[in-house]
Amino acid sequence: MTNLVFDPGVSGGRVSTIMKSVAHEAGRMLRLQQGDNPKRVAKGSHDFSTGADIASQEMIRRMLGAAVPDVPVVTEEDDAPKLTSTCFIIDPLDGTYNYSVGGSDWGVVIGLIVHGSPVRAVLYMPLSDLMVEVALGEGVRMNGLQIEPPPERSLKESIIGTEIVWSNPDGFIDYVVKPLQKQCLGLVCPLSACAGLVKLLRGEIAAYVNLTHGKVWDFVVHALAMEVWGGAALAPDGRALEWDRLPMQGVFTPHKAIAEHLLTLTRWVSS
């Protein structure tokens, strides 16, 4: 790749090409390493990373640094990640658990924040060879094909995606899960943000609600896609997502009526 002097006004297409190329190369490396029984490194009482996460991070940092040297790279596996007004945000391996047990629902996420807001993002899932790319003003694409939001539907006709895990806040089961069980067609747990995103874009779920200990890179593609589609990408209390801090939870759906209903439930948990 040739060195690119970054100018968000004129370099958007070239930046997207670089982001896709880097995600693809990191994903290819991860796919080749997946069968090597990666060693787990504890990050907390229930969370962990692997050597593959670190290897992917270093490859992405090196490639982006060579191609776009004037844009900082902030990644999940940094010792003390700190966002800047303009930066790349990276999840070098989204779905680490799925990856570590030989599953397929994992991928590489690269997002670009410019002047405090996300403008471009890609997700590459190597085992299905699926590339998702989103850019403001350019739409949502899967493997190069433009996709449109699914038709409107009611909550009772919908399946909702969420994560029921150790890091859910107190009250999540009582105030969100139990009411939704009676109000929607069903609930599914994708067990990775990238899997939830793909189900959302394909219309398999009508909304994705994630109230775990997420970070900005977990949801940058979700948020951009819903913005492009004219849907909702909001914090659980209904406020706009904040891109100047790392922690993030969110409600993501192309259906604003469903978003309004979901927020009546998630506000109880976030209050």
PDB file of C-alpha atoms in Angstrom:
ATOM      1  CA  MET A   1       0.000   0.000   0.000  1.00  0.00           C
ATOM      2  CA  THR A   2       1.186   3.520  -0.757  1.00  0.00           C
ATOM      3  CA  ASN A   3       1.496   6.098   1.975  1.00  0.00           C
ATOM      4  CA  LEU A   4      -1.613   8.304   2.254  1.00  0.00           C
ATOM      5  CA  VAL A   5      -1.633  11.834   3.623  1.00  0.00           C
ATOM      6  CA  PHE A   6      -4.967  11.877   5.431  1.00  0.00           C
ATOM      7  CA  ASP A   7      -7.582  14.407   4.346  1.00  0.00           C
ATOM      8  CA  PRO A   8     -11.134  13.345   5.266  1.00  0.00           C
ATOM      9  CA  GLY A   9     -12.548  15.659   2.641  1.00  0.00           C
ATOM     10  CA  VAL A  10     -10.862  14.040  -0.378  1.00  0.00           C
ATOM     11  CA  SER A  11      -9.359  10.734   0.790  1.00  0.00           C
ATOM     12  CA  GLY A  12     -12.471   8.866   1.894  1.00  0.00           C
ATOM     13  CA  GLY A  13     -12.524   6.256  -0.829  1.00  0.00           C
ATOM     14  CA  ARG A  14      -8.831   5.518  -0.496  1.00  0.00           C
ATOM     15  CA  VAL A  15      -9.122   5.271   3.283  1.00  0.00           C
ATOM     16  CA  SER A  16     -11.970   2.754   2.924  1.00  0.00           C
ATOM     17  CA  THR A  17      -9.863   0.686   0.547  1.00  0.00           C
ATOM     18  CA  ILE A  18      -7.010   0.664   3.053  1.00  0.00           C
ATOM     19  CA  MET A  19      -9.324  -0.232   5.950  1.00  0.00           C
ATOM     20  CA  LYS A  20     -10.800  -3.168   4.019  1.00  0.00           C
ATOM     21  CA  SER A  21      -7.380  -4.400   2.937  1.00  0.00           C
ATOM     22  CA  VAL A  22      -6.005  -4.255   6.484  1.00  0.00           C
ATOM     23  CA  ALA A  23      -9.066  -5.990   7.980  1.00  0.00           C
ATOM     24  CA  HIS A  24      -8.852  -8.696   5.315  1.00  0.00           C
ATOM     25  CA  GLU A  25      -5.152  -9.351   5.954  1.00  0.00           C
ATOM     26  CA  ALA A  26      -5.610  -9.493   9.724  1.00  0.00           C
ATOM     27  CA  GLY A  27      -8.606 -11.782   9.300  1.00  0.00           C
ATOM     28  CA  ARG A  28      -6.660 -14.089   7.007  1.00  0.00           C
ATOM     29  CA  MET A  29      -3.874 -14.348   9.571  1.00  0.00           C
ATOM     30  CA  LEU A  30      -6.385 -15.089  12.339  1.00  0.00           C
ATOM     31  CA  ARG A  31      -8.068 -17.784  10.250  1.00  0.00           C
ATOM     32  CA  LEU A  32      -4.756 -19.536   9.704  1.00  0.00           C
ATOM     33  CA  GLN A  33      -3.970 -19.423  13.431  1.00  0.00           C
ATOM     34  CA  GLN A  34      -7.392 -20.465  14.725  1.00  0.00           C
ATOM     35  CA  GLY A  35      -6.587 -24.174  14.922  1.00  0.00           C
ATOM     36  CA  ASP A  36      -3.468 -23.584  17.016  1.00  0.00           C
ATOM     37  CA  ASN A  37      -5.367 -23.691  20.349  1.00  0.00           C
ATOM     38  CA  PRO A  38      -4.586 -20.059  21.284  1.00  0.00           C
ATOM     39  CA  LYS A  39      -3.551 -19.448  24.872  1.00  0.00           C
ATOM     40  CA  ARG A  40      -6.019 -17.407  26.928  1.00  0.00           C
ATOM     41  CA  VAL A  41      -4.811 -14.367  28.873  1.00  0.00           C
ATOM     42  CA  ALA A  42      -7.184 -13.199  31.622  1.00  0.00           C
ATOM     43  CA  LYS A  43      -8.406  -9.591  31.376  1.00  0.00           C
ATOM     44  CA  GLY A  44     -10.813  -9.794  34.308  1.00  0.00           C
ATOM     45  CA  SER A  45     -12.929 -12.242  36.273  1.00  0.00           C
ATOM     46  CA  HIS A  46     -14.792 -13.458  33.166  1.00  0.00           C
ATOM     47  CA  ASP A  47     -12.966 -11.852  30.250  1.00  0.00           C
ATOM     48  CA  PHE A  48      -9.860 -12.871  28.336  1.00  0.00           C
ATOM     49  CA  SER A  49      -7.833 -12.273  25.226  1.00  0.00           C
ATOM     50  CA  THR A  50      -5.521 -14.563  23.287  1.00  0.00           C
ATOM     51  CA  GLY A  51      -2.187 -14.317  21.557  1.00  0.00           C
ATOM     52  CA  ALA A  52      -4.157 -14.095  18.334  1.00  0.00           C
ATOM     53  CA  ASP A  53      -5.792 -10.838  19.530  1.00  0.00           C
ATOM     54  CA  ILE A  54      -2.336  -9.351  20.105  1.00  0.00           C
ATOM     55  CA  ALA A  55      -0.939 -10.610  16.782  1.00  0.00           C
ATOM     56  CA  SER A  56      -3.902  -9.132  14.910  1.00  0.00           C
ATOM     57  CA  GLN A  57      -3.558  -5.835  16.771  1.00  0.00           C
ATOM     58  CA  GLU A  58       0.117  -5.510  15.912  1.00  0.00           C
ATOM     59  CA  MET A  59      -0.483  -6.334  12.246  1.00  0.00           C
ATOM     60  CA  ILE A  60      -3.270  -3.753  12.005  1.00  0.00           C
ATOM     61  CA  ARG A  61      -1.260  -1.094  13.817  1.00  0.00           C
ATOM     62  CA  ARG A  62       1.740  -1.688  11.554  1.00  0.00           C
ATOM     63  CA  MET A  63      -0.262  -1.629   8.307  1.00  0.00           C
ATOM     64  CA  LEU A  64      -2.373   1.415   9.187  1.00  0.00           C
ATOM     65  CA  GLY A  65       0.687   3.228  10.530  1.00  0.00           C
ATOM     66  CA  ALA A  66       2.491   2.675   7.245  1.00  0.00           C
ATOM     67  CA  ALA A  67      -0.463   3.720   5.073  1.00  0.00           C
ATOM     68  CA  VAL A  68      -1.976   6.554   7.140  1.00  0.00           C
ATOM     69  CA  PRO A  69       0.796   7.632   9.514  1.00  0.00           C
ATOM     70  CA  ASP A  70      -0.813  10.848  10.743  1.00  0.00           C
ATOM     71  CA  VAL A  71      -3.939   9.159  12.191  1.00  0.00           C
ATOM     72  CA  PRO A  72      -3.556   7.555  15.662  1.00  0.00           C
ATOM     73  CA  VAL A  73      -4.605   3.923  16.119  1.00  0.00           C
ATOM     74  CA  VAL A  74      -6.528   3.031  19.288  1.00  0.00           C
ATOM     75  CA  THR A  75      -7.117  -0.676  19.894  1.00  0.00           C
ATOM     76  CA  GLU A  76      -8.862  -2.898  22.405  1.00  0.00           C
ATOM     77  CA  GLU A  77      -5.666  -4.593  23.540  1.00  0.00           C
ATOM     78  CA  ASP A  78      -3.764  -1.374  24.292  1.00  0.00           C
ATOM     79  CA  ASP A  79      -2.635  -1.122  27.929  1.00  0.00           C
ATOM     80  CA  ALA A  80      -4.301   2.278  28.325  1.00  0.00           C
ATOM     81  CA  PRO A  81      -6.307   3.137  25.203  1.00  0.00           C
ATOM     82  CA  LYS A  82      -7.185   6.810  24.829  1.00  0.00           C
ATOM     83  CA  LEU A  83      -9.414   8.255  22.140  1.00  0.00           C
ATOM     84  CA  THR A  84      -8.489  11.349  20.175  1.00  0.00           C
ATOM     85  CA  SER A  85     -10.691  13.590  18.051  1.00  0.00           C
ATOM     86  CA  THR A  86      -9.534  11.854  14.858  1.00  0.00           C
ATOM     87  CA  CYS A  87      -8.360   8.254  15.105  1.00  0.00           C
ATOM     88  CA  PHE A  88      -8.838   4.690  14.001  1.00  0.00           C
ATOM     89  CA  ILE A  89     -10.613   2.498  16.566  1.00  0.00           C
ATOM     90  CA  ILE A  90      -9.844  -1.195  16.333  1.00  0.00           C
ATOM     91  CA  ASP A  91     -11.180  -4.462  17.644  1.00  0.00           C
ATOM     92  CA  PRO A  92      -8.490  -6.840  16.387  1.00  0.00           C
ATOM     93  CA  LEU A  93     -10.639  -9.870  17.221  1.00  0.00           C
ATOM     94  CA  ASP A  94     -14.316  -9.351  17.991  1.00  0.00           C
ATOM     95  CA  GLY A  95     -15.773 -12.588  19.328  1.00  0.00           C
ATOM     96  CA  THR A  96     -12.680 -13.898  21.094  1.00  0.00           C
ATOM     97  CA  TYR A  97     -14.598 -16.653  22.874  1.00  0.00           C
ATOM     98  CA  ASN A  98     -16.131 -17.923  19.629  1.00  0.00           C
ATOM     99  CA  TYR A  99     -12.689 -17.853  18.019  1.00  0.00           C
ATOM    100  CA  SER A 100     -11.046 -19.692  20.909  1.00  0.00           C
ATOM    101  CA  VAL A 101     -13.488 -22.623  20.748  1.00  0.00           C
ATOM    102  CA  GLY A 102     -13.322 -23.002  16.969  1.00  0.00           C
ATOM    103  CA  GLY A 103     -16.518 -21.100  16.155  1.00  0.00           C
ATOM    104  CA  SER A 104     -17.186 -18.929  13.126  1.00  0.00           C
ATOM    105  CA  ASP A 105     -18.848 -15.812  14.579  1.00  0.00           C
ATOM    106  CA  TRP A 106     -15.793 -13.603  14.977  1.00  0.00           C
ATOM    107  CA  GLY A 107     -14.184 -10.866  12.952  1.00  0.00           C
ATOM    108  CA  VAL A 108     -11.978  -7.796  12.667  1.00  0.00           C
ATOM    109  CA  VAL A 109     -13.406  -4.285  13.143  1.00  0.00           C
ATOM    110  CA  ILE A 110     -11.817  -1.034  12.003  1.00  0.00           C
ATOM    111  CA  GLY A 111     -13.606   2.281  12.485  1.00  0.00           C
ATOM    112  CA  LEU A 112     -12.567   5.830  11.658  1.00  0.00           C
ATOM    113  CA  ILE A 113     -13.521   8.763  13.875  1.00  0.00           C
ATOM    114  CA  VAL A 114     -13.094  12.247  12.418  1.00  0.00           C
ATOM    115  CA  HIS A 115     -13.594  15.347  14.586  1.00  0.00           C
ATOM    116  CA  GLY A 116     -15.241  13.285  17.300  1.00  0.00           C
ATOM    117  CA  SER A 117     -17.739  11.287  15.219  1.00  0.00           C
ATOM    118  CA  PRO A 118     -17.485   8.009  13.298  1.00  0.00           C
ATOM    119  CA  VAL A 119     -17.539   8.384   9.524  1.00  0.00           C
ATOM    120  CA  ARG A 120     -16.399   4.980   8.189  1.00  0.00           C
ATOM    121  CA  ALA A 121     -16.183   1.445   9.493  1.00  0.00           C
ATOM    122  CA  VAL A 122     -15.581  -2.080   8.252  1.00  0.00           C
ATOM    123  CA  LEU A 123     -16.107  -5.558   9.638  1.00  0.00           C
ATOM    124  CA  TYR A 124     -14.472  -8.598   8.090  1.00  0.00           C
ATOM    125  CA  MET A 125     -15.571 -12.110   9.120  1.00  0.00           C
ATOM    126  CA  PRO A 126     -13.031 -14.511   7.588  1.00  0.00           C
ATOM    127  CA  LEU A 127     -14.787 -17.866   7.921  1.00  0.00           C
ATOM    128  CA  SER A 128     -17.744 -16.626   5.871  1.00  0.00           C
ATOM    129  CA  ASP A 129     -15.533 -14.282   3.798  1.00  0.00           C
ATOM    130  CA  LEU A 130     -17.962 -11.469   4.615  1.00  0.00           C
ATOM    131  CA  MET A 131     -16.937  -7.823   4.378  1.00  0.00           C
ATOM    132  CA  VAL A 132     -19.313  -5.200   5.743  1.00  0.00           C
ATOM    133  CA  GLU A 133     -18.476  -1.572   4.994  1.00  0.00           C
ATOM    134  CA  VAL A 134     -20.394   1.525   6.035  1.00  0.00           C
ATOM    135  CA  ALA A 135     -19.696   5.184   5.313  1.00  0.00           C
ATOM    136  CA  LEU A 136     -21.739   8.314   5.835  1.00  0.00           C
ATOM    137  CA  GLY A 137     -23.254   9.375   2.547  1.00  0.00           C
ATOM    138  CA  GLU A 138     -22.245   6.117   0.833  1.00  0.00           C
ATOM    139  CA  GLY A 139     -24.561   3.498   2.335  1.00  0.00           C
ATOM    140  CA  VAL A 140     -24.148   0.012   3.758  1.00  0.00           C
ATOM    141  CA  ARG A 141     -22.495  -2.731   1.726  1.00  0.00           C
ATOM    142  CA  MET A 142     -21.977  -6.450   2.141  1.00  0.00           C
ATOM    143  CA  ASN A 143     -19.243  -7.844  -0.102  1.00  0.00           C
ATOM    144  CA  GLY A 144     -19.569  -4.763  -2.280  1.00  0.00           C
ATOM    145  CA  LEU A 145     -23.341  -4.939  -2.742  1.00  0.00           C
ATOM    146  CA  GLN A 146     -25.492  -2.112  -1.415  1.00  0.00           C
ATOM    147  CA  ILE A 147     -28.104  -3.307   1.076  1.00  0.00           C
ATOM    148  CA  GLU A 148     -31.248  -1.515   2.202  1.00  0.00           C
ATOM    149  CA  PRO A 149     -33.060  -1.598   5.538  1.00  0.00           C
ATOM    150  CA  PRO A 150     -35.668  -4.322   5.993  1.00  0.00           C
ATOM    151  CA  PRO A 151     -39.397  -3.469   5.863  1.00  0.00           C
ATOM    152  CA  GLU A 152     -41.035  -2.024   8.948  1.00  0.00           C
ATOM    153  CA  ARG A 153     -42.433  -4.567  11.370  1.00  0.00           C
ATOM    154  CA  SER A 154     -44.112  -4.561  14.753  1.00  0.00           C
ATOM    155  CA  LEU A 155     -42.440  -5.735  17.950  1.00  0.00           C
ATOM    156  CA  LYS A 156     -44.746  -8.744  18.250  1.00  0.00           C
ATOM    157  CA  GLU A 157     -43.612  -9.874  14.789  1.00  0.00           C
ATOM    158  CA  SER A 158     -39.934  -9.401  15.610  1.00  0.00           C
ATOM    159  CA  ILE A 159     -36.996 -11.330  17.017  1.00  0.00           C
ATOM    160  CA  ILE A 160     -34.707  -9.211  19.186  1.00  0.00           C
ATOM    161  CA  GLY A 161     -31.009  -9.862  19.637  1.00  0.00           C
ATOM    162  CA  THR A 162     -29.346  -9.267  22.986  1.00  0.00           C
ATOM    163  CA  GLU A 163     -26.563 -10.658  25.161  1.00  0.00           C
ATOM    164  CA  ILE A 164     -27.391 -12.392  28.447  1.00  0.00           C
ATOM    165  CA  VAL A 165     -23.960 -12.641  30.077  1.00  0.00           C
ATOM    166  CA  TRP A 166     -22.126 -11.948  33.319  1.00  0.00           C
ATOM    167  CA  SER A 167     -21.593  -8.244  32.563  1.00  0.00           C
ATOM    168  CA  ASN A 168     -25.250  -7.281  32.175  1.00  0.00           C
ATOM    169  CA  PRO A 169     -26.289  -4.597  34.692  1.00  0.00           C
ATOM    170  CA  ASP A 170     -28.485  -5.376  37.679  1.00  0.00           C
ATOM    171  CA  GLY A 171     -32.127  -5.506  36.702  1.00  0.00           C
ATOM    172  CA  PHE A 172     -31.460  -6.447  33.078  1.00  0.00           C
ATOM    173  CA  ILE A 173     -33.299  -9.769  33.295  1.00  0.00           C
ATOM    174  CA  ASP A 174     -36.280  -8.387  35.220  1.00  0.00           C
ATOM    175  CA  TYR A 175     -36.703  -5.087  33.393  1.00  0.00           C
ATOM    176  CA  VAL A 176     -35.628  -5.984  29.849  1.00  0.00           C
ATOM    177  CA  VAL A 177     -35.515  -9.711  29.147  1.00  0.00           C
ATOM    178  CA  LYS A 178     -38.676 -10.870  30.912  1.00  0.00           C
ATOM    179  CA  PRO A 179     -40.936  -8.161  29.439  1.00  0.00           C
ATOM    180  CA  LEU A 180     -39.517  -8.723  25.948  1.00  0.00           C
ATOM    181  CA  GLN A 181     -40.191 -12.460  26.203  1.00  0.00           C
ATOM    182  CA  LYS A 182     -43.900 -11.628  26.353  1.00  0.00           C
ATOM    183  CA  GLN A 183     -43.874  -8.771  23.841  1.00  0.00           C
ATOM    184  CA  CYS A 184     -41.796 -10.013  20.899  1.00  0.00           C
ATOM    185  CA  LEU A 185     -41.617 -13.162  18.805  1.00  0.00           C
ATOM    186  CA  GLY A 186     -38.427 -14.325  20.488  1.00  0.00           C
ATOM    187  CA  LEU A 187     -34.961 -13.469  21.786  1.00  0.00           C
ATOM    188  CA  VAL A 188     -31.583 -14.633  20.479  1.00  0.00           C
ATOM    189  CA  CYS A 189     -28.085 -14.245  21.950  1.00  0.00           C
ATOM    190  CA  PRO A 190     -25.508 -13.832  19.154  1.00  0.00           C
ATOM    191  CA  LEU A 191     -22.621 -13.971  21.687  1.00  0.00           C
ATOM    192  CA  SER A 192     -20.555 -11.437  19.743  1.00  0.00           C
ATOM    193  CA  ALA A 193     -21.223  -7.916  18.574  1.00  0.00           C
ATOM    194  CA  CYS A 194     -20.216  -8.777  15.013  1.00  0.00           C
ATOM    195  CA  ALA A 195     -22.665 -11.696  14.859  1.00  0.00           C
ATOM    196  CA  GLY A 196     -25.408  -9.411  16.170  1.00  0.00           C
ATOM    197  CA  LEU A 197     -24.570  -6.852  13.515  1.00  0.00           C
ATOM    198  CA  VAL A 198     -24.801  -9.328  10.644  1.00  0.00           C
ATOM    199  CA  LYS A 199     -28.145 -10.661  11.882  1.00  0.00           C
ATOM    200  CA  LEU A 200     -29.392  -7.074  12.157  1.00  0.00           C
ATOM    201  CA  LEU A 201     -28.282  -6.109   8.655  1.00  0.00           C
ATOM    202  CA  ARG A 202     -29.788  -9.256   7.145  1.00  0.00           C
ATOM    203  CA  GLY A 203     -33.115  -8.657   8.882  1.00  0.00           C
ATOM    204  CA  GLU A 204     -32.877 -11.830  10.983  1.00  0.00           C
ATOM    205  CA  ILE A 205     -33.354  -9.693  14.084  1.00  0.00           C
ATOM    206  CA  ALA A 206     -35.212  -6.393  14.252  1.00  0.00           C
ATOM    207  CA  ALA A 207     -32.971  -4.846  16.905  1.00  0.00           C
ATOM    208  CA  TYR A 208     -29.746  -5.510  18.763  1.00  0.00           C
ATOM    209  CA  VAL A 209     -29.607  -4.505  22.428  1.00  0.00           C
ATOM    210  CA  ASN A 210     -26.229  -4.739  24.128  1.00  0.00           C
ATOM    211  CA  LEU A 211     -25.931  -3.637  27.750  1.00  0.00           C
ATOM    212  CA  THR A 212     -22.671  -5.465  28.494  1.00  0.00           C
ATOM    213  CA  HIS A 213     -19.288  -3.881  29.220  1.00  0.00           C
ATOM    214  CA  GLY A 214     -18.872  -2.834  25.590  1.00  0.00           C
ATOM    215  CA  LYS A 215     -16.481  -0.340  24.052  1.00  0.00           C
ATOM    216  CA  VAL A 216     -16.743   2.062  21.122  1.00  0.00           C
ATOM    217  CA  TRP A 217     -15.113  -0.355  18.644  1.00  0.00           C
ATOM    218  CA  ASP A 218     -17.738  -2.993  19.436  1.00  0.00           C
ATOM    219  CA  PHE A 219     -20.530  -0.850  18.009  1.00  0.00           C
ATOM    220  CA  VAL A 220     -19.008   1.545  15.485  1.00  0.00           C
ATOM    221  CA  VAL A 221     -20.315  -0.425  12.489  1.00  0.00           C
ATOM    222  CA  HIS A 222     -23.769  -0.862  14.096  1.00  0.00           C
ATOM    223  CA  ALA A 223     -24.061   2.842  14.851  1.00  0.00           C
ATOM    224  CA  LEU A 224     -22.995   4.009  11.401  1.00  0.00           C
ATOM    225  CA  ALA A 225     -25.253   1.518   9.629  1.00  0.00           C
ATOM    226  CA  MET A 226     -28.309   2.581  11.620  1.00  0.00           C
ATOM    227  CA  GLU A 227     -27.502   6.262  11.024  1.00  0.00           C
ATOM    228  CA  VAL A 228     -27.163   5.676   7.276  1.00  0.00           C
ATOM    229  CA  TRP A 229     -30.452   3.764   7.277  1.00  0.00           C
ATOM    230  CA  GLY A 230     -32.260   6.457   9.250  1.00  0.00           C
ATOM    231  CA  GLY A 231     -32.799   4.142  12.211  1.00  0.00           C
ATOM    232  CA  ALA A 232     -31.781   4.397  15.843  1.00  0.00           C
ATOM    233  CA  ALA A 233     -28.399   3.977  17.522  1.00  0.00           C
ATOM    234  CA  LEU A 234     -28.810   5.223  21.071  1.00  0.00           C
ATOM    235  CA  ALA A 235     -27.538   4.748  24.593  1.00  0.00           C
ATOM    236  CA  PRO A 236     -29.876   2.746  26.884  1.00  0.00           C
ATOM    237  CA  ASP A 237     -31.220   5.972  28.415  1.00  0.00           C
ATOM    238  CA  GLY A 238     -32.134   7.331  24.979  1.00  0.00           C
ATOM    239  CA  ARG A 239     -29.279   9.806  24.692  1.00  0.00           C
ATOM    240  CA  ALA A 240     -26.902   9.989  21.744  1.00  0.00           C
ATOM    241  CA  LEU A 241     -23.893   7.673  21.796  1.00  0.00           C
ATOM    242  CA  GLU A 242     -20.697   9.324  23.045  1.00  0.00           C
ATOM    243  CA  TRP A 243     -17.578   8.854  20.940  1.00  0.00           C
ATOM    244  CA  ASP A 244     -15.122  10.649  23.228  1.00  0.00           C
ATOM    245  CA  ARG A 245     -15.136   7.898  25.861  1.00  0.00           C
ATOM    246  CA  LEU A 246     -14.412   4.182  25.595  1.00  0.00           C
ATOM    247  CA  PRO A 247     -17.335   2.471  27.409  1.00  0.00           C
ATOM    248  CA  MET A 248     -20.467   2.022  25.338  1.00  0.00           C
ATOM    249  CA  GLN A 249     -23.818   0.251  25.556  1.00  0.00           C
ATOM    250  CA  GLY A 250     -26.483   0.611  22.939  1.00  0.00           C
ATOM    251  CA  VAL A 251     -29.831  -0.028  21.313  1.00  0.00           C
ATOM    252  CA  PHE A 252     -29.542  -0.476  17.542  1.00  0.00           C
ATOM    253  CA  THR A 253     -32.443  -0.895  15.138  1.00  0.00           C
ATOM    254  CA  PRO A 254     -33.609   0.379  11.745  1.00  0.00           C
ATOM    255  CA  HIS A 255     -37.143   0.579  13.178  1.00  0.00           C
ATOM    256  CA  LYS A 256     -37.762   3.745  15.195  1.00  0.00           C
ATOM    257  CA  ALA A 257     -41.040   2.498  16.675  1.00  0.00           C
ATOM    258  CA  ILE A 258     -39.269  -0.582  18.039  1.00  0.00           C
ATOM    259  CA  ALA A 259     -36.485   1.645  19.368  1.00  0.00           C
ATOM    260  CA  GLU A 260     -38.995   3.751  21.293  1.00  0.00           C
ATOM    261  CA  HIS A 261     -40.447   0.658  22.925  1.00  0.00           C
ATOM    262  CA  LEU A 262     -37.065  -0.858  23.776  1.00  0.00           C
ATOM    263  CA  LEU A 263     -35.933   2.383  25.375  1.00  0.00           C
ATOM    264  CA  THR A 264     -38.901   2.296  27.757  1.00  0.00           C
ATOM    265  CA  LEU A 265     -37.324  -0.905  29.108  1.00  0.00           C
ATOM    266  CA  THR A 266     -33.611  -0.095  28.978  1.00  0.00           C
ATOM    267  CA  ARG A 267     -34.090   3.267  30.694  1.00  0.00           C
ATOM    268  CA  TRP A 268     -35.007   1.392  33.872  1.00  0.00           C
ATOM    269  CA  VAL A 269     -31.668  -0.401  33.812  1.00  0.00           C
ATOM    270  CA  SER A 270     -29.576   2.675  33.032  1.00  0.00           C
ATOM    271  CA  SER A 271     -31.243   4.926  35.596  1.00  0.00           C
TER     272      SER A 271
END
